[in-house]
Amino acid sequence: MTAEDMARRVTRRRARTRANLLDAAFAVFAAKGFGRVSIEEVCEAAGYSRGAFYSNFATLDELFFALYRERADLIASQVAEALAQDGPDLDVPASVDRVTEVLLLDVDWLLVKTDFLVHAARDPAVAQALLDHRTRLREAIADRLFRARGHTELPAVLGGVDGAARAVVAAYDGVTTQLLLDKDVDAARTWLGQLLTALLTDGSGTPV
């Protein structure tokens, strides 16, 4: 085996270790909350030593930050993909169904995201990461609405595509607060779908 092959194997092994640590941390953070989790608990859940942890992350904060960004990037991509499936004429009810399926799929993610929000409220650098994620979500929605201009008219009260995108994110925030308390994903998905349809159409599913 060449030195180059060895280096590739080490790189793959380290990437796998990092991914396993992130997966384990996600489950532990969702179950206990970020502020109640130790490095030892993450290592135990992942089946690794502290040495494996420190070869990938300097602190638990760094791991939490990496975990949030990884999941947030995935969800932003899923939303963009869900919104890209129609042609120029935006099918609002169908798009709403796809987006609510993506956004409300995982209560554990909402628990981790809420912990991150509380953490971000006390740390401007962390807050910027959360703002960046929200911006990516909003831009994905606004881009889809922009491409539907001339085919699908939005309610004037929203003030254009950026206002409509902000309204969608705000509606999601409100519905998921209730979801965190009652854990009723089906009810939350239904309510968010109805709310977004009412926001983006005349309420009957027909664009204004």
Short mmCIF file of C-alpha atoms in Angstrom, two decimals:
data_model
loop_
_atom_site.label_atom_id
_atom_site.label_comp_id
_atom_site.label_asym_id
_atom_site.label_seq_id
_atom_site.Cartn_x
_atom_site.Cartn_y
_atom_site.Cartn_z
CA MET A 1 0.00 0.00 0.00
CA THR A 2 1.38 3.38 -1.00
CA ALA A 3 1.63 6.39 1.29
CA GLU A 4 -1.10 8.02 -0.77
CA ASP A 5 -3.42 5.04 -0.24
CA MET A 6 -2.70 5.14 3.49
CA ALA A 7 -3.49 8.85 3.62
CA ARG A 8 -6.80 8.28 1.82
CA ARG A 9 -7.71 5.48 4.21
CA VAL A 10 -6.94 7.67 7.23
CA THR A 11 -9.00 10.50 5.73
CA ARG A 12 -11.97 8.19 5.13
CA ARG A 13 -11.71 6.74 8.64
CA ARG A 14 -11.56 10.18 10.20
CA ALA A 15 -14.55 11.35 8.15
CA ARG A 16 -16.50 8.27 9.28
CA THR A 17 -15.55 8.88 12.92
CA ARG A 18 -16.63 12.51 12.66
CA ALA A 19 -19.96 11.54 11.08
CA ASN A 20 -20.60 8.93 13.76
CA LEU A 21 -19.84 11.44 16.51
CA LEU A 22 -22.25 13.95 14.96
CA ASP A 23 -25.00 11.33 14.65
CA ALA A 24 -24.54 10.22 18.25
CA ALA A 25 -24.44 13.81 19.49
CA PHE A 26 -27.68 14.60 17.65
CA ALA A 27 -29.50 11.80 19.49
CA VAL A 28 -28.01 12.73 22.88
CA PHE A 29 -28.65 16.48 22.49
CA ALA A 30 -32.26 15.83 21.41
CA ALA A 31 -32.85 13.55 24.40
CA LYS A 32 -31.15 15.60 27.13
CA GLY A 33 -30.52 19.14 25.87
CA PHE A 34 -27.21 20.71 24.92
CA GLY A 35 -26.42 22.17 28.33
CA ARG A 36 -26.86 18.79 30.05
CA VAL A 37 -24.60 16.69 27.86
CA SER A 38 -20.94 15.88 28.49
CA ILE A 39 -18.22 14.88 26.06
CA GLU A 40 -18.12 11.47 27.76
CA GLU A 41 -21.80 10.89 26.99
CA VAL A 42 -21.31 11.70 23.32
CA CYS A 43 -18.28 9.39 23.14
CA GLU A 44 -20.15 6.58 24.87
CA ALA A 45 -23.13 6.93 22.50
CA ALA A 46 -20.81 6.87 19.49
CA GLY A 47 -18.61 4.06 20.82
CA TYR A 48 -15.42 6.12 20.74
CA SER A 49 -12.79 7.33 23.18
CA ARG A 50 -12.19 10.93 24.21
CA GLY A 51 -9.13 10.81 21.97
CA ALA A 52 -11.35 10.20 18.94
CA PHE A 53 -13.50 13.14 20.00
CA TYR A 54 -10.56 15.52 20.38
CA SER A 55 -9.09 14.47 17.06
CA ASN A 56 -12.22 15.93 15.44
CA PHE A 57 -13.50 18.65 17.77
CA ALA A 58 -11.78 20.94 20.24
CA THR A 59 -14.86 21.44 22.43
CA LEU A 60 -18.47 20.33 22.82
CA ASP A 61 -19.50 23.78 21.58
CA GLU A 62 -17.59 23.18 18.35
CA LEU A 63 -19.33 19.83 17.84
CA PHE A 64 -22.73 21.38 18.52
CA PHE A 65 -21.99 24.16 16.05
CA ALA A 66 -20.90 21.63 13.39
CA LEU A 67 -23.98 19.51 14.02
CA TYR A 68 -26.31 22.47 13.65
CA ARG A 69 -24.70 23.66 10.44
CA GLU A 70 -24.76 20.18 8.90
CA ARG A 71 -28.47 19.65 9.61
CA ALA A 72 -29.40 23.23 8.72
CA ASP A 73 -27.62 22.97 5.36
CA LEU A 74 -29.41 19.68 4.65
CA ILE A 75 -32.83 21.14 5.41
CA ALA A 76 -32.19 24.28 3.36
CA SER A 77 -31.23 22.05 0.43
CA GLN A 78 -34.33 19.89 0.91
CA VAL A 79 -36.58 22.95 0.92
CA ALA A 80 -34.94 24.29 -2.23
CA GLU A 81 -35.35 20.90 -3.92
CA ALA A 82 -38.99 20.63 -2.85
CA LEU A 83 -39.70 24.04 -4.33
CA ALA A 84 -37.89 23.34 -7.60
CA GLN A 85 -40.19 20.57 -8.78
CA ASP A 86 -42.88 22.73 -10.45
CA GLY A 87 -42.59 24.62 -13.70
CA PRO A 88 -42.90 28.41 -13.93
CA ASP A 89 -46.51 28.28 -12.73
CA LEU A 90 -46.27 27.70 -8.99
CA ASP A 91 -48.67 25.03 -7.72
CA VAL A 92 -49.04 26.52 -4.23
CA PRO A 93 -50.90 23.64 -2.49
CA ALA A 94 -48.52 21.02 -3.93
CA SER A 95 -45.45 23.08 -3.02
CA VAL A 96 -46.80 23.71 0.47
CA ASP A 97 -47.35 19.97 0.95
CA ARG A 98 -43.76 19.19 -0.05
CA VAL A 99 -42.25 21.92 2.12
CA THR A 100 -44.27 21.03 5.23
CA GLU A 101 -43.21 17.40 4.81
CA VAL A 102 -39.55 18.44 4.83
CA LEU A 103 -39.78 21.04 7.59
CA LEU A 104 -41.85 19.00 10.04
CA LEU A 105 -40.29 15.61 9.55
CA ASP A 106 -38.13 15.53 12.68
CA VAL A 107 -39.17 16.72 16.16
CA ASP A 108 -35.67 15.88 17.43
CA TRP A 109 -34.26 18.46 15.01
CA LEU A 110 -36.64 21.07 16.41
CA LEU A 111 -35.41 20.29 19.94
CA VAL A 112 -31.77 20.67 18.89
CA LYS A 113 -32.55 23.82 16.91
CA THR A 114 -34.32 25.36 19.91
CA ASP A 115 -31.30 24.63 22.09
CA PHE A 116 -29.15 26.30 19.45
CA LEU A 117 -31.46 29.32 19.42
CA VAL A 118 -31.07 29.75 23.19
CA HIS A 119 -27.31 29.31 22.86
CA ALA A 120 -27.21 31.84 19.99
CA ALA A 121 -29.14 34.43 21.97
CA ARG A 122 -26.11 34.71 24.28
CA ASP A 123 -23.34 34.51 21.67
CA PRO A 124 -23.25 36.86 18.65
CA ALA A 125 -20.97 34.54 16.63
CA VAL A 126 -23.34 31.63 17.10
CA ALA A 127 -26.31 33.89 16.40
CA GLN A 128 -24.83 34.68 12.99
CA ALA A 129 -24.85 30.98 12.08
CA LEU A 130 -28.54 30.79 12.94
CA LEU A 131 -29.26 33.96 10.96
CA ASP A 132 -27.36 32.52 7.99
CA HIS A 133 -29.51 29.38 8.08
CA ARG A 134 -32.72 31.38 8.24
CA THR A 135 -31.50 33.53 5.37
CA ARG A 136 -30.83 30.44 3.23
CA LEU A 137 -34.31 29.11 3.92
CA ARG A 138 -35.88 32.47 3.15
CA GLU A 139 -33.85 32.93 -0.02
CA ALA A 140 -34.80 29.46 -1.29
CA ILE A 141 -38.47 30.32 -0.81
CA ALA A 142 -38.11 33.83 -2.24
CA ASP A 143 -36.24 32.52 -5.27
CA ARG A 144 -39.06 30.09 -6.07
CA LEU A 145 -41.70 32.76 -5.65
CA PHE A 146 -39.67 35.16 -7.81
CA ARG A 147 -39.48 32.60 -10.62
CA ALA A 148 -43.28 32.30 -10.51
CA ARG A 149 -43.79 36.03 -11.14
CA GLY A 150 -46.20 36.61 -13.99
CA HIS A 151 -47.65 33.14 -13.47
CA THR A 152 -48.63 33.19 -9.81
CA GLU A 153 -49.58 36.47 -8.15
CA LEU A 154 -49.03 36.86 -4.41
CA PRO A 155 -51.33 38.75 -2.03
CA ALA A 156 -50.31 42.43 -2.20
CA VAL A 157 -50.32 42.75 1.60
CA LEU A 158 -47.15 40.61 1.77
CA GLY A 159 -45.19 43.26 -0.12
CA GLY A 160 -43.58 41.00 -2.71
CA VAL A 161 -41.57 37.81 -2.72
CA ASP A 162 -39.24 38.71 0.16
CA GLY A 163 -42.17 39.59 2.40
CA ALA A 164 -43.92 36.37 1.43
CA ALA A 165 -40.78 34.34 2.21
CA ARG A 166 -40.47 36.00 5.61
CA ALA A 167 -44.13 35.21 6.30
CA VAL A 168 -43.55 31.55 5.45
CA VAL A 169 -40.61 31.30 7.88
CA ALA A 170 -42.58 33.13 10.59
CA ALA A 171 -45.52 30.75 10.15
CA TYR A 172 -43.15 27.81 10.48
CA ASP A 173 -41.70 29.25 13.70
CA GLY A 174 -45.15 29.66 15.23
CA VAL A 175 -46.44 26.21 14.34
CA THR A 176 -43.30 24.43 15.51
CA THR A 177 -43.53 26.06 18.94
CA GLN A 178 -46.79 24.19 19.47
CA LEU A 179 -45.27 21.04 17.96
CA LEU A 180 -42.48 21.07 20.53
CA LEU A 181 -45.08 20.99 23.29
CA ASP A 182 -47.64 18.48 22.00
CA LYS A 183 -45.41 16.41 19.64
CA ASP A 184 -48.35 16.06 17.24
CA VAL A 185 -46.53 16.10 13.89
CA ASP A 186 -49.64 15.33 11.82
CA ALA A 187 -51.62 18.19 13.36
CA ALA A 188 -48.69 20.58 12.96
CA ARG A 189 -48.21 19.59 9.33
CA THR A 190 -51.91 20.09 8.60
CA TRP A 191 -52.04 23.45 10.37
CA LEU A 192 -48.88 24.73 8.68
CA GLY A 193 -50.21 23.66 5.30
CA GLN A 194 -53.47 25.50 5.89
CA LEU A 195 -51.68 28.58 7.17
CA LEU A 196 -49.24 28.77 4.26
CA THR A 197 -51.98 28.20 1.73
CA ALA A 198 -53.99 31.02 3.28
CA LEU A 199 -50.93 33.29 3.25
CA LEU A 200 -49.98 32.66 -0.36
CA THR A 201 -53.41 32.33 -1.96
CA ASP A 202 -56.97 33.53 -1.48
CA GLY A 203 -57.39 30.81 1.16
CA SER A 204 -58.97 28.26 -1.16
CA GLY A 205 -55.71 27.12 -2.72
CA THR A 206 -56.14 29.39 -5.72
CA PRO A 207 -53.41 32.02 -6.25
CA VAL A 208 -54.70 35.57 -5.95
#
